[in-house]
CSV table of C-alpha atoms in Angstrom, one decimal:
chain,number,residue,atom,x,y,z
A,867,GLY,CA,-30.9,8.4,-2.0
A,868,ASN,CA,-31.2,5.6,-0.2
A,869,SER,CA,-29.3,4.9,2.9
A,870,VAL,CA,-28.9,2.8,6.1
A,871,THR,CA,-27.8,4.0,9.6
A,872,GLN,CA,-27.2,1.0,12.4
A,873,MET,CA,-25.9,1.3,15.7
A,874,GLU,CA,-22.5,1.9,16.4
A,875,GLY,CA,-20.2,-0.8,17.6
A,876,PRO,CA,-18.4,-2.3,19.0
A,877,VAL,CA,-21.2,-4.3,21.2
A,878,THR,CA,-20.0,-7.1,23.8
A,879,LEU,CA,-22.3,-9.2,25.8
A,880,SER,CA,-22.3,-12.3,27.9
A,881,GLU,CA,-23.2,-15.5,26.6
A,882,GLU,CA,-27.0,-15.9,26.8
A,883,ALA,CA,-27.8,-12.3,26.8
A,884,PHE,CA,-30.4,-10.4,25.0
A,885,LEU,CA,-29.3,-9.0,22.0
A,886,THR,CA,-30.4,-6.0,19.8
A,887,ILE,CA,-28.8,-4.0,17.0
A,888,ASN,CA,-30.8,-1.0,15.7
A,889,CYS,CA,-31.0,-0.3,12.0
A,890,THR,CA,-33.4,2.5,10.5
A,891,TYR,CA,-32.9,3.4,6.5
A,892,THR,CA,-34.1,5.9,4.3
A,893,ALA,CA,-35.8,4.7,1.1
A,894,THR,CA,-37.8,5.7,-1.9
A,895,GLY,CA,-40.9,2.9,-2.9
A,896,TYR,CA,-41.0,-0.1,-1.0
A,897,PRO,CA,-37.1,-1.4,0.0
A,898,SER,CA,-36.7,-5.1,1.0
A,899,LEU,CA,-34.4,-5.4,3.9
A,900,PHE,CA,-31.3,-7.5,4.7
A,901,TRP,CA,-28.9,-8.6,7.9
A,902,TYR,CA,-25.9,-9.7,6.6
A,903,VAL,CA,-23.2,-11.2,8.9
A,904,GLN,CA,-19.4,-11.3,8.4
A,905,TYR,CA,-17.5,-13.9,10.3
A,906,PRO,CA,-13.9,-13.2,11.0
A,907,GLY,CA,-11.8,-14.7,7.9
A,908,GLU,CA,-15.1,-15.1,6.0
A,909,GLY,CA,-17.3,-13.7,3.3
A,910,LEU,CA,-20.4,-11.6,4.0
A,911,GLN,CA,-23.7,-14.4,4.4
A,912,LEU,CA,-27.1,-13.5,4.2
A,913,LEU,CA,-28.7,-13.8,7.6
A,914,LEU,CA,-32.3,-12.8,6.9
A,915,LYS,CA,-34.5,-11.2,5.0
A,916,ALA,CA,-38.2,-9.3,4.6
A,917,THR,CA,-39.7,-8.4,1.5
A,918,LYS,CA,-42.3,-6.1,2.7
A,919,ALA,CA,-44.0,-4.2,5.5
A,920,ASP,CA,-44.4,-6.2,8.7
A,921,ASP,CA,-42.9,-9.3,7.3
A,922,LYS,CA,-40.6,-10.9,10.0
A,923,GLY,CA,-37.3,-12.5,8.8
A,924,SER,CA,-35.6,-14.9,11.1
A,925,ASN,CA,-32.8,-17.6,10.9
A,926,LYS,CA,-30.4,-19.4,13.6
A,927,GLY,CA,-32.1,-17.6,16.3
A,928,PHE,CA,-32.4,-14.1,15.0
A,929,GLU,CA,-35.3,-12.2,14.0
A,930,ALA,CA,-36.1,-8.9,12.3
A,931,THR,CA,-39.4,-7.2,11.9
A,932,TYR,CA,-39.6,-4.9,8.8
A,933,ARG,CA,-41.3,-1.7,10.5
A,934,LYS,CA,-42.5,0.9,7.7
A,935,GLU,CA,-43.9,3.2,10.2
A,936,THR,CA,-40.4,3.6,11.9
A,937,THR,CA,-38.4,2.8,8.7
A,938,SER,CA,-36.5,0.1,11.0
A,939,PHE,CA,-35.6,-3.2,10.7
A,940,HIS,CA,-33.7,-4.2,14.1
A,941,LEU,CA,-32.1,-7.5,14.5
A,942,GLU,CA,-32.8,-9.2,18.0
A,943,LYS,CA,-31.6,-12.5,19.5
A,944,GLY,CA,-33.0,-13.8,22.9
A,945,SER,CA,-29.9,-15.9,23.9
A,946,VAL,CA,-26.4,-15.2,22.2
A,947,GLN,CA,-23.3,-17.5,21.7
A,948,VAL,CA,-20.0,-17.1,21.5
A,949,SER,CA,-20.2,-18.4,17.9
A,950,ASP,CA,-22.4,-15.5,16.9
A,951,SER,CA,-19.2,-13.2,17.2
A,952,ALA,CA,-19.0,-11.3,14.1
A,953,VAL,CA,-19.7,-8.2,12.3
A,954,TYR,CA,-23.7,-7.6,11.6
A,955,PHE,CA,-24.5,-5.4,8.5
A,956,CYS,CA,-27.9,-4.3,7.8
A,957,ALA,CA,-28.8,-3.2,4.2
A,958,LEU,CA,-31.6,-2.9,1.7
A,959,SER,CA,-32.4,-2.9,-1.7
A,960,ASP,CA,-34.6,-0.5,-3.7
A,961,GLY,CA,-36.8,-2.8,-4.9
A,962,ALA,CA,-36.8,-1.0,-8.5
A,963,GLY,CA,-35.8,-4.5,-10.0
A,964,SER,CA,-31.9,-3.7,-9.7
A,965,TYR,CA,-31.6,-5.4,-6.2
A,966,GLN,CA,-28.3,-3.1,-5.7
A,967,LEU,CA,-27.3,-3.3,-2.0
A,968,THR,CA,-27.1,-0.5,0.0
A,969,PHE,CA,-25.2,-1.4,3.4
A,970,GLY,CA,-24.8,0.1,7.0
A,971,LYS,CA,-21.6,0.6,8.3
A,972,GLY,CA,-21.5,-2.6,10.3
A,973,THR,CA,-21.8,-3.4,14.1
A,974,LYS,CA,-19.3,-5.7,15.4
A,975,LEU,CA,-20.5,-8.1,17.9
A,976,SER,CA,-18.1,-9.9,20.6
A,977,VAL,CA,-19.8,-12.4,22.8
A,978,ILE,CA,-17.6,-13.7,26.0
A,979,PRO,CA,-18.0,-17.0,28.1
B,1352,GLU,CA,-21.7,-26.2,-4.7
B,1353,ALA,CA,-18.6,-23.9,-5.0
B,1354,GLY,CA,-18.9,-20.9,-3.6
B,1355,VAL,CA,-17.5,-17.4,-5.5
B,1356,ALA,CA,-13.8,-17.6,-5.6
B,1357,GLN,CA,-11.6,-14.5,-5.7
B,1358,SER,CA,-7.6,-13.8,-5.8
B,1359,PRO,CA,-5.4,-12.9,-4.7
B,1360,ARG,CA,-6.6,-12.5,-0.7
B,1361,TYR,CA,-4.2,-10.1,0.1
B,1362,LYS,CA,-2.3,-7.6,-1.9
B,1363,ILE,CA,0.3,-4.6,-1.0
B,1364,ILE,CA,1.4,-2.3,-3.4
B,1365,GLU,CA,3.2,1.1,-3.4
B,1366,LYS,CA,0.9,4.2,-4.7
B,1367,ARG,CA,0.8,4.8,-8.3
B,1368,GLN,CA,1.1,0.8,-8.8
B,1369,SER,CA,-1.3,-1.4,-10.8
B,1370,VAL,CA,-3.2,-3.8,-9.4
B,1371,ALA,CA,-5.8,-6.5,-10.5
B,1372,PHE,CA,-8.2,-8.5,-9.0
B,1373,TRP,CA,-10.0,-11.7,-10.3
B,1374,CYS,CA,-13.4,-13.1,-9.5
B,1375,ASN,CA,-14.9,-16.6,-10.5
B,1376,PRO,CA,-18.6,-16.5,-9.9
B,1377,ILE,CA,-20.9,-19.4,-9.3
B,1378,SER,CA,-21.6,-21.4,-11.8
B,1379,GLY,CA,-24.7,-20.5,-13.8
B,1380,HIS,CA,-24.9,-16.7,-12.0
B,1381,ALA,CA,-25.4,-14.5,-14.8
B,1382,THR,CA,-25.1,-11.2,-12.6
B,1383,LEU,CA,-21.7,-10.1,-10.9
B,1384,TYR,CA,-21.1,-7.4,-8.5
B,1385,TRP,CA,-17.9,-5.7,-7.2
B,1386,TYR,CA,-18.0,-3.8,-3.8
B,1387,GLN,CA,-15.2,-2.0,-2.1
B,1388,GLN,CA,-15.6,-1.9,1.6
B,1389,ILE,CA,-13.4,0.6,3.1
B,1390,LEU,CA,-12.3,-0.1,6.8
B,1391,GLY,CA,-15.2,0.8,9.0
B,1392,GLN,CA,-17.8,0.9,6.7
B,1393,GLY,CA,-20.4,-1.1,4.9
B,1394,PRO,CA,-19.8,-2.4,1.1
B,1395,LYS,CA,-20.3,0.2,-1.4
B,1396,LEU,CA,-21.2,-1.0,-5.0
B,1397,LEU,CA,-18.6,-0.3,-7.7
B,1398,ILE,CA,-20.2,-2.2,-10.8
B,1399,GLN,CA,-22.4,-4.5,-11.6
B,1400,PHE,CA,-22.6,-6.8,-14.6
B,1401,GLN,CA,-25.4,-9.0,-16.3
B,1402,ASN,CA,-23.8,-11.5,-18.2
B,1403,ASN,CA,-21.0,-9.5,-20.1
B,1404,GLY,CA,-23.1,-6.4,-20.1
B,1405,VAL,CA,-22.7,-3.5,-17.5
B,1406,VAL,CA,-26.0,-2.9,-15.7
B,1407,ASP,CA,-24.6,0.1,-13.4
B,1408,ASP,CA,-21.1,2.1,-12.8
B,1409,SER,CA,-22.3,4.9,-11.7
B,1410,GLN,CA,-19.9,4.8,-8.6
B,1411,LEU,CA,-17.0,3.4,-10.3
B,1412,PRO,CA,-14.1,6.1,-10.4
B,1413,LYS,CA,-13.5,5.5,-14.1
B,1414,ASP,CA,-10.3,7.5,-14.4
B,1415,ARG,CA,-8.6,4.8,-12.4
B,1416,PHE,CA,-10.5,1.9,-12.1
B,1417,SER,CA,-11.7,-0.6,-14.8
B,1418,ALA,CA,-13.6,-3.9,-15.0
B,1419,GLU,CA,-14.6,-6.3,-17.6
B,1420,ARG,CA,-16.5,-9.7,-17.7
B,1421,LEU,CA,-15.3,-10.5,-21.2
B,1422,LYS,CA,-17.0,-14.0,-21.5
B,1423,GLY,CA,-19.9,-13.5,-19.0
B,1424,VAL,CA,-18.6,-16.1,-16.5
B,1425,ASP,CA,-15.1,-14.6,-14.6
B,1426,SER,CA,-14.6,-10.8,-14.1
B,1427,THR,CA,-11.2,-8.7,-13.5
B,1428,LEU,CA,-11.2,-5.5,-11.7
B,1429,LYS,CA,-8.3,-3.0,-11.8
B,1430,ILE,CA,-6.8,0.0,-10.4
B,1431,GLN,CA,-4.6,2.2,-12.5
B,1432,PRO,CA,-2.8,4.1,-10.6
B,1433,ALA,CA,-3.8,3.3,-7.2
B,1434,LYS,CA,-4.1,5.7,-4.6
B,1435,LEU,CA,-3.7,5.8,-0.6
B,1436,GLU,CA,-7.5,5.7,-0.3
B,1437,ASP,CA,-7.9,2.7,-2.5
B,1438,SER,CA,-7.0,0.7,0.6
B,1439,ALA,CA,-10.0,-1.4,1.1
B,1440,VAL,CA,-11.6,-4.8,0.9
B,1441,TYR,CA,-12.7,-5.6,-2.9
B,1442,LEU,CA,-15.9,-8.2,-2.3
B,1443,CYS,CA,-17.4,-9.6,-5.7
B,1444,ALA,CA,-20.7,-11.3,-5.4
B,1445,SER,CA,-23.0,-12.8,-7.8
B,1446,SER,CA,-26.6,-13.5,-8.0
B,1447,SER,CA,-28.9,-15.8,-10.5
B,1448,PHE,CA,-31.4,-14.0,-12.7
B,1449,SER,CA,-34.8,-15.7,-12.9
B,1450,GLY,CA,-38.6,-14.3,-13.7
B,1451,GLY,CA,-37.2,-10.8,-14.5
B,1452,ALA,CA,-35.5,-10.5,-11.1
B,1453,TYR,CA,-32.4,-10.6,-9.8
B,1454,ASN,CA,-32.1,-13.3,-6.6
B,1455,GLU,CA,-29.8,-13.5,-3.2
B,1456,GLN,CA,-26.5,-12.3,-3.8
B,1457,PHE,CA,-23.6,-14.6,-2.8
B,1458,PHE,CA,-20.4,-13.0,-1.7
B,1459,GLY,CA,-16.6,-14.2,-1.9
B,1460,PRO,CA,-14.2,-14.0,0.5
B,1461,GLY,CA,-12.9,-10.6,-0.6
B,1462,THR,CA,-9.2,-9.4,-1.3
B,1463,ARG,CA,-7.7,-6.9,1.0
B,1464,LEU,CA,-5.5,-4.3,-0.9
B,1465,THR,CA,-3.0,-2.0,1.3
B,1466,VAL,CA,-1.6,0.8,-1.1
B,1467,LEU,CA,1.4,2.3,0.8
């Protein structure tokens, strides 16, 4: 079955530091890949997505590239801000048309001034 | 545009009691999802509706969980009787359906259930 593995948290960074959150996946077929973010007290929001190999998703300074050869979709940001503190979830949909999402366990990011 | 609404936001019950959660999706969204998010884990799909029909309920523990979407708009998820391991956040999401494909899911704020 489908599965997503992402790096354990929590991750604590100083403001303006570089962020990487690793995500690898197992799936049959050609999944679409997503990063969702959950800010404190709020619902899950789609941060970025990529639907095919070598696509790069980007939003709000965050980027992730769909790497089929390494089955990875690592999230990066060059300079984090305090407002980026949240829980980040990597997810995939199986591409079979149902768009059902399989999530990783989430990585909590805390950015300190 | 109003987002996905859920109520209540918090619920505390004793084990073996029953509980119900309500979700109102974004207007016009034909597809509705219920997820269970246990502390420290990612959301897990419980059931997916397309209008008022069930697309997938393979991960719904049907001996105690039930869900309905009678008029193809809002939905109710019920647990009866609740167990300690049902303590979790229950998320509702909705998406539109066009061109034979499902689109981005939008999530509600969730209902945090604590079973004592």
